[in-house]
Coordinates of C-alpha atoms (C1' of nucleotides) in Angstrom, one line a residue:
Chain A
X1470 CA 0.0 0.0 0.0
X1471 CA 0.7 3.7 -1.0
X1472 CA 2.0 6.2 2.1
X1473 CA 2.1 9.3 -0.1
X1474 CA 1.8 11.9 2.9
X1475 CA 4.5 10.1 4.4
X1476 CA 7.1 9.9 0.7
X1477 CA 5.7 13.7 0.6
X1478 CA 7.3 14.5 4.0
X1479 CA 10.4 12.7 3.2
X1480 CA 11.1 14.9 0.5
X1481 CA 11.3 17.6 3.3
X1482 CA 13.1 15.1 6.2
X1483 CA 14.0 11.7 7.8
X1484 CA 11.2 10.6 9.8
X1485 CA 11.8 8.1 12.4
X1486 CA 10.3 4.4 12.5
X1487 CA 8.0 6.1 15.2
X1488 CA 7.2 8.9 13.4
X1489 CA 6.1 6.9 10.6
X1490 CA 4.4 4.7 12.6
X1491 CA 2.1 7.9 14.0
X1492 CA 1.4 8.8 10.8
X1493 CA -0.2 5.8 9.3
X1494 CA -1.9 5.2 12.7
X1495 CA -3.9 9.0 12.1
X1496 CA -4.7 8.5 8.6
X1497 CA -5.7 5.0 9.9
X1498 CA -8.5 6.0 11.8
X1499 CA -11.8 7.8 10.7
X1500 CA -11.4 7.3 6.9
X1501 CA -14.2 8.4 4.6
X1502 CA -15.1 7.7 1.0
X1503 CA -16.7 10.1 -1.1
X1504 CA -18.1 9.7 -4.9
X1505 CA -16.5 11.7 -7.3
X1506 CA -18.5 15.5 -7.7
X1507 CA -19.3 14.8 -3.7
X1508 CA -18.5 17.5 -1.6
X1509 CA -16.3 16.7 1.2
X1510 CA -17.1 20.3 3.4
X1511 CA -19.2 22.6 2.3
X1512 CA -18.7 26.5 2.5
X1513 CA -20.8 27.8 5.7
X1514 CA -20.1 24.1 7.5
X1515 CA -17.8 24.7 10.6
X1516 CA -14.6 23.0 10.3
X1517 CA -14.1 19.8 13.0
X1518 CA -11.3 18.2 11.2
X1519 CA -8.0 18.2 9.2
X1520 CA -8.6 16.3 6.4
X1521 CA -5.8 14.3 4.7
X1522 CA -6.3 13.0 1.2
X1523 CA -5.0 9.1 1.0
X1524 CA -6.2 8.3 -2.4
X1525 CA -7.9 10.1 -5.3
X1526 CA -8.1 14.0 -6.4
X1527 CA -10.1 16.6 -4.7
X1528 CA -9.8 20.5 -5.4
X1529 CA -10.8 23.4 -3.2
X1530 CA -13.4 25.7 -5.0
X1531 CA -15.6 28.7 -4.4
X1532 CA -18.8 29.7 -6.5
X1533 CA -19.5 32.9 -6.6
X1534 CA -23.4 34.4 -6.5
X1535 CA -24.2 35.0 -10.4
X1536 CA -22.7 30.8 -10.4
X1537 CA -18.7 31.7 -11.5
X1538 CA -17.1 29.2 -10.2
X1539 CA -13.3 29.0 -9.1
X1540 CA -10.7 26.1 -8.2
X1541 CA -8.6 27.7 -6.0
X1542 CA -5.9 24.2 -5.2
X1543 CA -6.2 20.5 -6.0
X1544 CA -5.7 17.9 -3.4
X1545 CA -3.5 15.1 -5.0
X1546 CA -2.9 12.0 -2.5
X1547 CA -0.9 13.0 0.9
X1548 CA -2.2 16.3 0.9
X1549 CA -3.4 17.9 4.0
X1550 CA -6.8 20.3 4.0
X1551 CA -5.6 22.8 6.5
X1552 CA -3.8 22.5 9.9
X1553 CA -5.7 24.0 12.5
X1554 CA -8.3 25.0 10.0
X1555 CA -10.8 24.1 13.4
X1556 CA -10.1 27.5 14.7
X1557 CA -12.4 29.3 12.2
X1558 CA -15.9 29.2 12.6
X1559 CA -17.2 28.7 9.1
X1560 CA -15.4 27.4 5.8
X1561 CA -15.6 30.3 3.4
X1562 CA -15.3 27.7 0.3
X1563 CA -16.3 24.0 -0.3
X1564 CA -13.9 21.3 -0.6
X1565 CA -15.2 18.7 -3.1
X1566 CA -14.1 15.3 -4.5
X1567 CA -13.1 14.9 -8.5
X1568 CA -12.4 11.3 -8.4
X1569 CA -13.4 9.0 -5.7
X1570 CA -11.8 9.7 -3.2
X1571 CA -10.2 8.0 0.9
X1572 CA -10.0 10.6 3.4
X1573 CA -8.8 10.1 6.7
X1574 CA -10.4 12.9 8.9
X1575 CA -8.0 13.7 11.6
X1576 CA -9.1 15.7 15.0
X1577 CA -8.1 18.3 17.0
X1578 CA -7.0 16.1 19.7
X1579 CA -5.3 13.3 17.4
X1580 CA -3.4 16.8 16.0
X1581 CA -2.2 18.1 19.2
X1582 CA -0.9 14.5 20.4
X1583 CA 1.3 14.4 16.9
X1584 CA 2.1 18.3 17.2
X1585 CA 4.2 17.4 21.3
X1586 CA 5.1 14.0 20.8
X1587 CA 6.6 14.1 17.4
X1588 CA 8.7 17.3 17.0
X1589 CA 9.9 16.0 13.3
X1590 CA 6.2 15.2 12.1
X1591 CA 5.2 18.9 13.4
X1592 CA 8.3 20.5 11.4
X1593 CA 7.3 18.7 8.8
X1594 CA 3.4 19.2 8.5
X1595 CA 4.8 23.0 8.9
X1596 CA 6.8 22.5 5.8
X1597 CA 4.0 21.1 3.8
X1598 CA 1.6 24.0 5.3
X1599 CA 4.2 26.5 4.0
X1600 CA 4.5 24.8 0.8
X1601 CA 0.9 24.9 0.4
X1602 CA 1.0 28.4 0.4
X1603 CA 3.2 28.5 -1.7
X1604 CA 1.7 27.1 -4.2
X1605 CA -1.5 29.1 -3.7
X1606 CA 0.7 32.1 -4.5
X1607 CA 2.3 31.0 -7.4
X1608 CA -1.5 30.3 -9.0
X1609 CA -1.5 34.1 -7.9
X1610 CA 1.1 34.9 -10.3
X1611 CA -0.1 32.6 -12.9
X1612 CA -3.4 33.8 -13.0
X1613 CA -2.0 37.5 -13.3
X1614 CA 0.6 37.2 -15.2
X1615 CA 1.1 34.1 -17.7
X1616 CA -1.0 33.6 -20.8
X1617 CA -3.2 30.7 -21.6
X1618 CA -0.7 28.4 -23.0
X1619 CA 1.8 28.9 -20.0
X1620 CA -1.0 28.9 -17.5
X1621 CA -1.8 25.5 -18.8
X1622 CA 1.5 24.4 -19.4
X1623 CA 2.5 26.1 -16.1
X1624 CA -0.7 23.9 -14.3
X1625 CA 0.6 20.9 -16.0
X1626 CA 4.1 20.8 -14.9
X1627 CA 3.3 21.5 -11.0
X1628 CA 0.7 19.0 -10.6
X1629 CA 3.0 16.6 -12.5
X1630 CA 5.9 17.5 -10.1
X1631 CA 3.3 16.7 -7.2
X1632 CA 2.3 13.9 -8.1
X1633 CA 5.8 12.2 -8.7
X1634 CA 6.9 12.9 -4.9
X1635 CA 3.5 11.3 -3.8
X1636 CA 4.6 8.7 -5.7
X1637 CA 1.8 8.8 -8.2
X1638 CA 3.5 9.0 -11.6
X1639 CA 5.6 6.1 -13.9
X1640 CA 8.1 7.4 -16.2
X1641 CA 7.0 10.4 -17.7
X1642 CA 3.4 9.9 -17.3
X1643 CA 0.7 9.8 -14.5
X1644 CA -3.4 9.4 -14.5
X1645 CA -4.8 12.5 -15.1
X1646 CA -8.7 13.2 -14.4
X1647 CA -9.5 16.8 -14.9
X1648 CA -12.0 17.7 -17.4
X1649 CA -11.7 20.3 -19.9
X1650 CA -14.5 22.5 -18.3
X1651 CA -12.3 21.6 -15.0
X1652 CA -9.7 22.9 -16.5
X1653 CA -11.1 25.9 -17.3
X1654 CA -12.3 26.7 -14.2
X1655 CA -9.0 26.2 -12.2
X1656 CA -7.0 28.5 -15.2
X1657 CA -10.0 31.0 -15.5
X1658 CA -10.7 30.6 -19.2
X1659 CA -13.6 29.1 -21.2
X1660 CA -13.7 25.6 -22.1
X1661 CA -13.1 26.5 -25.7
X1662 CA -10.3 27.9 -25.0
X1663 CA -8.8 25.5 -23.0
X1664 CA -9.1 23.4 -26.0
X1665 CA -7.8 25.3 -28.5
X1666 CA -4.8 25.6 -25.6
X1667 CA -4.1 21.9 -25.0
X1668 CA -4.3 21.5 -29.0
X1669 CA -1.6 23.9 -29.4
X1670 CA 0.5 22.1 -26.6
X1671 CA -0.1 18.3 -28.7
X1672 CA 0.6 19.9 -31.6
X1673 CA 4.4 21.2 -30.6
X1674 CA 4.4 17.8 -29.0
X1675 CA 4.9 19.0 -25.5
X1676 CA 1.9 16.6 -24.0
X1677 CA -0.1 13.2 -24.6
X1678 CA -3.3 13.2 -23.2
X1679 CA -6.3 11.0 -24.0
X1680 CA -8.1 8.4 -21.9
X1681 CA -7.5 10.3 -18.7
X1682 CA -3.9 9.5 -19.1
X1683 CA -1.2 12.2 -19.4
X1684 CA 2.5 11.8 -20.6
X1685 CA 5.0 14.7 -20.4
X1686 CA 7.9 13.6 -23.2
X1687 CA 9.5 16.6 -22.3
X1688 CA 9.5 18.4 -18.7
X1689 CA 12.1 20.5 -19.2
X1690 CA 10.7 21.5 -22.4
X1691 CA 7.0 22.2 -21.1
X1692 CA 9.2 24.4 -17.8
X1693 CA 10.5 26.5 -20.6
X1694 CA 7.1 27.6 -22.0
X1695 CA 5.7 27.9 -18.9
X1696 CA 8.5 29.9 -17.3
X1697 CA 8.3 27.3 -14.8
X1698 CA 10.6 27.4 -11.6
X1699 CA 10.2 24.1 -9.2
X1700 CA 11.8 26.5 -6.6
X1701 CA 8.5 27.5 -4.6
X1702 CA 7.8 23.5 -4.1
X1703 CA 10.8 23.9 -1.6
X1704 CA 11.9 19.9 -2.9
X1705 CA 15.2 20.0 -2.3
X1706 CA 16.0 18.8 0.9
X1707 CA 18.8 20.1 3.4
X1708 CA 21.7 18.0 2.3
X1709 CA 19.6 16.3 -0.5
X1710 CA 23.0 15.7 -2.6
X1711 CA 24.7 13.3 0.5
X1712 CA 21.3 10.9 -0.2
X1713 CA 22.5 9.4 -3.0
X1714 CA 20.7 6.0 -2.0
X1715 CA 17.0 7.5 -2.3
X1716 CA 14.5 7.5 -5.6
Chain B
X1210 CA 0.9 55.1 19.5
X1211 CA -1.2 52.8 17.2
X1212 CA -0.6 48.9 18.2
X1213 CA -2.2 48.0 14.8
X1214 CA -1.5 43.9 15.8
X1215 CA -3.1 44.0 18.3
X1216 CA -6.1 46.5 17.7
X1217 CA -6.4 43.4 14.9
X1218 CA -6.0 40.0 16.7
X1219 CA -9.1 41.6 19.2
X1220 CA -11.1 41.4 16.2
X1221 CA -11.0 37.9 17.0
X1222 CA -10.2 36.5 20.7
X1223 CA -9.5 39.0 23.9
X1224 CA -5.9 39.3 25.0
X1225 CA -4.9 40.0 28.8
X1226 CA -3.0 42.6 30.1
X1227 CA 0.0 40.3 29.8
X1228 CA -0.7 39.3 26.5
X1229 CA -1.0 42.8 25.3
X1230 CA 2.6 43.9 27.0
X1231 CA 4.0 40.4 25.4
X1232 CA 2.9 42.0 22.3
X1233 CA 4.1 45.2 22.6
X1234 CA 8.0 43.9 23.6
X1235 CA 7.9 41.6 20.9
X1236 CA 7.3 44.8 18.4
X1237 CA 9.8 46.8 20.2
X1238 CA 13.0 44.7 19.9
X1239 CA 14.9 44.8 16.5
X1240 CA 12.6 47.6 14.4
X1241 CA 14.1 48.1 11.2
X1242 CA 13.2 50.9 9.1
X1243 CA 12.8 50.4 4.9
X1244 CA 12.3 53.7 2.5
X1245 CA 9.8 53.3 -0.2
X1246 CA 10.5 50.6 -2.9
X1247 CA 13.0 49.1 -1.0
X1248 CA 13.8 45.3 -0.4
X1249 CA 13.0 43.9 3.0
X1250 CA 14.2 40.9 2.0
X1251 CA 15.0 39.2 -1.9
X1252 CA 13.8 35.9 -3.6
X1253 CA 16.5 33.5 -2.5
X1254 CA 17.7 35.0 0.7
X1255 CA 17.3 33.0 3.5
X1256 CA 14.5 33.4 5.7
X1257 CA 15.7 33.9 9.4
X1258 CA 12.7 36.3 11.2
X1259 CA 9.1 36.6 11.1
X1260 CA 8.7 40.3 9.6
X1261 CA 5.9 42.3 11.3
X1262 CA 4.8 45.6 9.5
X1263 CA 4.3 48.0 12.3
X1264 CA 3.9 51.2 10.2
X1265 CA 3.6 51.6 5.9
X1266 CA 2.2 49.1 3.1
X1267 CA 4.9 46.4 1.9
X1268 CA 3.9 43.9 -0.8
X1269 CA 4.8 40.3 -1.6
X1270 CA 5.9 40.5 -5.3
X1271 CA 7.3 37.8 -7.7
X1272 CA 9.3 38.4 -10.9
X1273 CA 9.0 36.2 -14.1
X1274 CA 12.2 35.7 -15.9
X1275 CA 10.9 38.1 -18.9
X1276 CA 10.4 40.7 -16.4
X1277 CA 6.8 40.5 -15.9
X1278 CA 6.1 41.5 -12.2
X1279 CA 3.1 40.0 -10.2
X1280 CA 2.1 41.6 -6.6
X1281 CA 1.0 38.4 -4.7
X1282 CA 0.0 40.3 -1.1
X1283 CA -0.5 43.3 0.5
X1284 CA 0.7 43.8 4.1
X1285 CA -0.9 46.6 6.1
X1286 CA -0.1 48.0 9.5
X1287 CA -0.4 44.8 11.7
X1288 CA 0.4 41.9 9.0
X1289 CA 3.1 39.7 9.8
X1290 CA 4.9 37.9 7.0
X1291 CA 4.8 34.4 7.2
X1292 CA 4.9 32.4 10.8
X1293 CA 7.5 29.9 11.0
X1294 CA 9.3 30.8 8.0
X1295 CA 12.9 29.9 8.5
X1296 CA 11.7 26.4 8.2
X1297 CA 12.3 27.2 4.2
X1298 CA 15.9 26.9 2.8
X1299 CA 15.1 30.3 0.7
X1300 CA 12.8 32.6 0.3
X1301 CA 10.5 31.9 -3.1
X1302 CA 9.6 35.8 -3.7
X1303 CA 10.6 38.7 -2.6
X1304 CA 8.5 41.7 0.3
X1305 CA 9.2 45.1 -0.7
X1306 CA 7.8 48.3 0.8
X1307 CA 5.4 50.3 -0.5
X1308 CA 6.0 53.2 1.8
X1309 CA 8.1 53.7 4.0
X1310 CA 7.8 51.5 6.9
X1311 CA 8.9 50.1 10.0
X1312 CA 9.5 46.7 10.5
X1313 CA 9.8 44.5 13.7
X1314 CA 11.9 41.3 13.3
X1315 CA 10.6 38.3 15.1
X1316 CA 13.5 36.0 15.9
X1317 CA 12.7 31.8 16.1
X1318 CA 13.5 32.3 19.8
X1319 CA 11.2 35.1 20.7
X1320 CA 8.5 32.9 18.8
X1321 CA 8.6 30.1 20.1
X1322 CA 8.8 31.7 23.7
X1323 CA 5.4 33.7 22.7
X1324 CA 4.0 29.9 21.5
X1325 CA 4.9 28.0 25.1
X1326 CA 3.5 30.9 27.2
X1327 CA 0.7 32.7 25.8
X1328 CA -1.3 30.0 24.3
X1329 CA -4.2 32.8 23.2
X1330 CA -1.9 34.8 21.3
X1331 CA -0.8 31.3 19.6
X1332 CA -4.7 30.9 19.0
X1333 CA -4.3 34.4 17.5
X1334 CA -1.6 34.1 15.6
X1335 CA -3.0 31.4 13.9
X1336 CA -6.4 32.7 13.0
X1337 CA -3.9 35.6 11.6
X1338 CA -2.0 32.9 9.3
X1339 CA -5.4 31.4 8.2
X1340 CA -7.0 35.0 7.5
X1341 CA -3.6 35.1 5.4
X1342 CA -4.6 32.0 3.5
X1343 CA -8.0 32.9 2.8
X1344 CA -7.0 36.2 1.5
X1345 CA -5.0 34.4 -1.1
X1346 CA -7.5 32.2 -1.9
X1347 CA -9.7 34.8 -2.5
X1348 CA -7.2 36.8 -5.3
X1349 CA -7.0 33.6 -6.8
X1350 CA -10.9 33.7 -7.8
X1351 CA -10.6 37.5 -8.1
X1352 CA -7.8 37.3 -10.7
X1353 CA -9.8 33.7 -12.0
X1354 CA -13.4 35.0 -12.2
X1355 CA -14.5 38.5 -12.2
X1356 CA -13.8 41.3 -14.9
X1357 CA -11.4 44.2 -14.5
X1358 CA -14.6 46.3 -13.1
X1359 CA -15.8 43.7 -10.3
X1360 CA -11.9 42.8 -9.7
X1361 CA -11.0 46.5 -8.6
X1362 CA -13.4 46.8 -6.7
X1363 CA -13.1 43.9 -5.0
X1364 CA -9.4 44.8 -4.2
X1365 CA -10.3 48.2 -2.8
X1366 CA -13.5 46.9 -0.4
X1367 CA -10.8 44.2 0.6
X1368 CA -7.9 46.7 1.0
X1369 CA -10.3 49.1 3.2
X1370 CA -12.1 46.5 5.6
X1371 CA -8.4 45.2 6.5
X1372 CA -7.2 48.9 7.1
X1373 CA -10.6 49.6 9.1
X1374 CA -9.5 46.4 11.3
X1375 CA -5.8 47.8 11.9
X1376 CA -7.7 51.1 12.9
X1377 CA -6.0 53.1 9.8
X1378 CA -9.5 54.6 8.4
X1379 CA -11.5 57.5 9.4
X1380 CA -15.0 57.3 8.0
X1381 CA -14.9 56.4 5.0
X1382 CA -11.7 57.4 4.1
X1383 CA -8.0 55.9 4.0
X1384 CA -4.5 56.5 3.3
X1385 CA -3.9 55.3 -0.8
X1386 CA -0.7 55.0 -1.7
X1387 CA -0.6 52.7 -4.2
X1388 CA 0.2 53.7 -8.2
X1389 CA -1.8 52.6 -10.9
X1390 CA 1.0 50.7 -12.5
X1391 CA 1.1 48.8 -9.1
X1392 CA -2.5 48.2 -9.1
X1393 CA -2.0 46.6 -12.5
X1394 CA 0.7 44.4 -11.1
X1395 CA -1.8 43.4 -8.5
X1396 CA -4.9 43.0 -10.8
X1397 CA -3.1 41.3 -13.8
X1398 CA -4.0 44.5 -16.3
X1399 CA -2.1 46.8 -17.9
X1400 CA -1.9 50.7 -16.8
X1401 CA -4.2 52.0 -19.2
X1402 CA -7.1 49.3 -18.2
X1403 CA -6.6 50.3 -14.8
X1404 CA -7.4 54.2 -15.5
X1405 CA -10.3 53.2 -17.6
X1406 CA -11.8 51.0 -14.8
X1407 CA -10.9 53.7 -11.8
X1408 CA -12.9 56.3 -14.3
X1409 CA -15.6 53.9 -14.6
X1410 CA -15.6 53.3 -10.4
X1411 CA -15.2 56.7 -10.2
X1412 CA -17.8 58.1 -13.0
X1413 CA -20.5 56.0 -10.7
X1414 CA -19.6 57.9 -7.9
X1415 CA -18.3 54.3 -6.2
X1416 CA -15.2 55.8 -5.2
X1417 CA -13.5 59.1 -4.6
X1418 CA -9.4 58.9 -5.4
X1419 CA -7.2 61.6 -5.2
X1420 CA -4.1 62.5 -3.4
X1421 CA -3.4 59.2 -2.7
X1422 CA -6.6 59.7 -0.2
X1423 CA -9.6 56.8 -1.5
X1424 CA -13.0 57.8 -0.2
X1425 CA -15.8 55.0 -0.4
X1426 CA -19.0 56.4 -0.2
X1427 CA -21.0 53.8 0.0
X1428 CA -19.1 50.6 1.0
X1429 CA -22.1 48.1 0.2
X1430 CA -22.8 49.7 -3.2
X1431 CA -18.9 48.8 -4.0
X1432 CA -19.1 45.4 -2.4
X1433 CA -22.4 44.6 -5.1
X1434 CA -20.4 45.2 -8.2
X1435 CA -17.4 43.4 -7.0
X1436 CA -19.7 40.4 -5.4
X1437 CA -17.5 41.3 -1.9
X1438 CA -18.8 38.6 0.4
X1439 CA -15.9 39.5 3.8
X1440 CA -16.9 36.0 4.9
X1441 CA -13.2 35.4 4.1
X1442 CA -11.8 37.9 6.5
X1443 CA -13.4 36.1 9.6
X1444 CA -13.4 39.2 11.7
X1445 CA -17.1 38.0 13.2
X1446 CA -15.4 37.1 16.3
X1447 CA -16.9 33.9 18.2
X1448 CA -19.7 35.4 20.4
X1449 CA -19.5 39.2 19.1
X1450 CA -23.0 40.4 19.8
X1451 CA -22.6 39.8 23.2
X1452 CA -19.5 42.3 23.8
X1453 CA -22.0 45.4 23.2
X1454 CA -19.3 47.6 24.5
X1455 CA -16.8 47.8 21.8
X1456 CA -15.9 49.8 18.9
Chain C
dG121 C1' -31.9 -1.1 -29.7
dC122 C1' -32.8 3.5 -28.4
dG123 C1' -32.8 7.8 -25.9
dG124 C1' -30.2 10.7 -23.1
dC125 C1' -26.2 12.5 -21.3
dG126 C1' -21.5 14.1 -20.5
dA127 C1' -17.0 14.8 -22.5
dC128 C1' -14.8 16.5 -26.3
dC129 C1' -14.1 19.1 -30.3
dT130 C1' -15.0 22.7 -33.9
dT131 C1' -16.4 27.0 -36.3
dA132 C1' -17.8 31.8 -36.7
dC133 C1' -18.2 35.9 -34.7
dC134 C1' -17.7 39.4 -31.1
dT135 C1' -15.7 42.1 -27.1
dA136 C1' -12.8 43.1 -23.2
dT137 C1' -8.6 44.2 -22.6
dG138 C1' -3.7 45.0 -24.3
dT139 C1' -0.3 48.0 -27.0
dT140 C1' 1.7 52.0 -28.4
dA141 C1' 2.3 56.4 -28.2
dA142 C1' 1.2 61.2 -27.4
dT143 C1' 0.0 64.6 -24.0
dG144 C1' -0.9 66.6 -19.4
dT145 C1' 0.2 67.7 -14.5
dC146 C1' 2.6 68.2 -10.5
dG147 C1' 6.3 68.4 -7.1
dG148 C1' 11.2 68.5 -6.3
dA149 C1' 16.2 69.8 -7.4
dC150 C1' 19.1 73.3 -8.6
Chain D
dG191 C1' 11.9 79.9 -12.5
dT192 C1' 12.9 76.0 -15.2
dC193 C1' 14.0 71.4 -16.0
dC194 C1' 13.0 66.7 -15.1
dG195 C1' 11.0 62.5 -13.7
dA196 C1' 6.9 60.1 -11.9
dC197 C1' 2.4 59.5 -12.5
dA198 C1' -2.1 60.0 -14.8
dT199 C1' -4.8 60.4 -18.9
dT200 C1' -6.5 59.8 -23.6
dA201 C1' -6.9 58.0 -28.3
dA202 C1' -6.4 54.7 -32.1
dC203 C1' -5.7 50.3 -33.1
dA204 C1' -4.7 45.1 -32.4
dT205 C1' -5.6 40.7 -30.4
dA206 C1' -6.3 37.1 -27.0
dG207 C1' -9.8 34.9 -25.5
dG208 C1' -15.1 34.7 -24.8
dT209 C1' -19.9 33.3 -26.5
dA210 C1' -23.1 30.6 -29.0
dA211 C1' -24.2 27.0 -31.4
dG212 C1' -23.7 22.6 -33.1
dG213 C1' -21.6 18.0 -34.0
dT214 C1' -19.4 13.4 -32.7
dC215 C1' -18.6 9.7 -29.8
dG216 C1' -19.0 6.4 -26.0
dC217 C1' -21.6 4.9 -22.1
dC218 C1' -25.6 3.8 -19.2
dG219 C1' -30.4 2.7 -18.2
dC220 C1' -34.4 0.6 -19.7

DNA sequence: GCGGCGACCTTACCTATGTTAATGTCGGAC
DNA sequence: GTCCGACATTAACATAGGTAAGGTCGCCGC
């Protein structure tokens, strides 16, 4: 079985035998399963739980009145909702599933146990907090900045790049179950357009997709057109170069 | 003297006396002082304090390669940069000022002292990182969603309730400094779009901008056209009707 | 086997916004 | 007082991307 949280924090540190123990006893307990279009939390709900996605995709996303509606992240497996998200009193945006998806719910209390007994885990859920808002940023900059085809291309190469340290990918290619009008709505551009877009990006040959499935011949190519720097995913480990026994 | 942080984090929990003076040490030691488009600290620096913004507007801003610059964050009297960020190798963008400003630097020390004994400033402080959160969240469906019209607008109802919470309005007026070139680096438009859409705001008598002084006549009228919904902001703190006796 | 539906693709046309460039205004340096 | 740079404004024109409409294909339920 698949420990992407835990291959995710490696990325960032060692974890101890304990530590890793820890973490597959919390995303042990209270898992859910939800159908894919199911919301997981709903905008208005109060928060109880951090939820941690052990299989499938989910995305935040927030619908404005006139029906608009945005995708503000994607959860890809061994990502965490939000620590400490239980301090609010309301979600101000839904949190939905786009495949099926397992989610272990975690509570306050199993959160506060990890955050004293396991000073590594708590460094490390900080990283991947930090990261996370990092990447929200960079979707800042993407949105503001970048033109369709390196929004998309930009899009593509990140979530790729995710999913290979959660262990999700094989050779240059990984499953890949976002729908055009999805797509649209996480790059803020009409469905046409986003198909006119990934046309342009088969036709230079910089990505296969069909069946759900896509394959990136090129990364380094796709980076170039997106202007795409890995740096905000904070990868690179302290000392990464000494581990030359890992991957 | 204006405690801006704190006049904030009552927006949502009460702080003792001892809080309070915790606060206002903590803002005291190691002030630095920035003039106006200066660096506080560069893409790829290390990260070694938690900046607070005592006094002035800095912004979190990222550069694309081509030159293309993308403002990813405000920070207003009482913002503080990013909690826990030395846990980062480098910094992934760079905070400039605005204004001029003063800065307090918040060592790891001083931090983690403030986390072990004054567990409702913790509380605070983290409300305060996921208000930060949200905030981003919510540029990411401004810049995904709404037209340059709504999108301005949006910006300035945002920019004014956070000022209004930091205790930097009168009425219904504020300090302004931003450019319009900077307001296009924000909004993802070019100059010119952003004097045609100020005309517009202003034309409908939304807004009143001179001097660097905005006016907002009518704060709900400007939250309809931008679809403003502060439910993001969480300043409804827990229980609020019952304290009758503030503001 | 047929009707319906969702994903996808395509075409033709239209508009919000970008680009370029000229002009205006104001405050500071000398 | 004048020169200069930063910022704001305006106009004329160009284009990326939106809208509307329709078509194909594969899948599911009955």
């Amino acid at each position: 079985m698949r420990r992407p949280l835990i291959r995710k924090l490696e990325k960032f540190t060692r974890l101890s035998q304990a530590d890793k123990e820890m973490l597959v006893r919390i995303a042990a307990q209270r898992v859910r399963r939800f159908a894919a279009r199911e919301d997981i939390i709903h905008e208005g709900e109060k928060p109880e739980f951090i939820n941690l996605i052990n299989e499938g995709w989910a995305c935040r996303y927030k619908t404005l009145e006139d029906g608009r509606r945005q995708i503000i992240a994607f959860f890809l497996p061994g990502d965490l909702c939000d620590l400490n998200v239980f301090i609010l009193k309301e979600m101000d945006h839904s949190i939905g599933a786009i495949t099926p998806v397992a989610v272990s719910e975690i509570s306050r209390a199993a959160f506060d146990e990890m955050m004293i007994g396991h000073p590594r885990i708590t460094q490390a859920l900080w990283w991947e907090s930090l990261v996370a808002a990092a990447i929200q940023r960079e979707w800042t900059v993407n949105l503001g900045q970048r033109d369709a085809l390196e929004r998309m291309a930009h899009l593509l190469c990140e979530l790729f790049i995710r999913l290979e340290a959660a262990g999700c990918t094989s050779d240059s290619s990984c499953e890949f179950p976002l729908t055009q009008t999805e797509l649209g709505e996480t790059l803020g551009m009409s469905t046409v357009h986003v198909n006119r877009t990934l046309q342009e990006l088969r036709a230079s040959n910089l990505i296969v997709l069909k069946d759900r499935t896509l394959t990136i011949p090129n990364l380094q190519a796709l980076q170039d057109v997106a202007l795409f720097n890995p740096n905000y995913l904070h990868l690179d480990r302290e000392g990464r170069h000494l581990d030359a026994n890992e991957e």
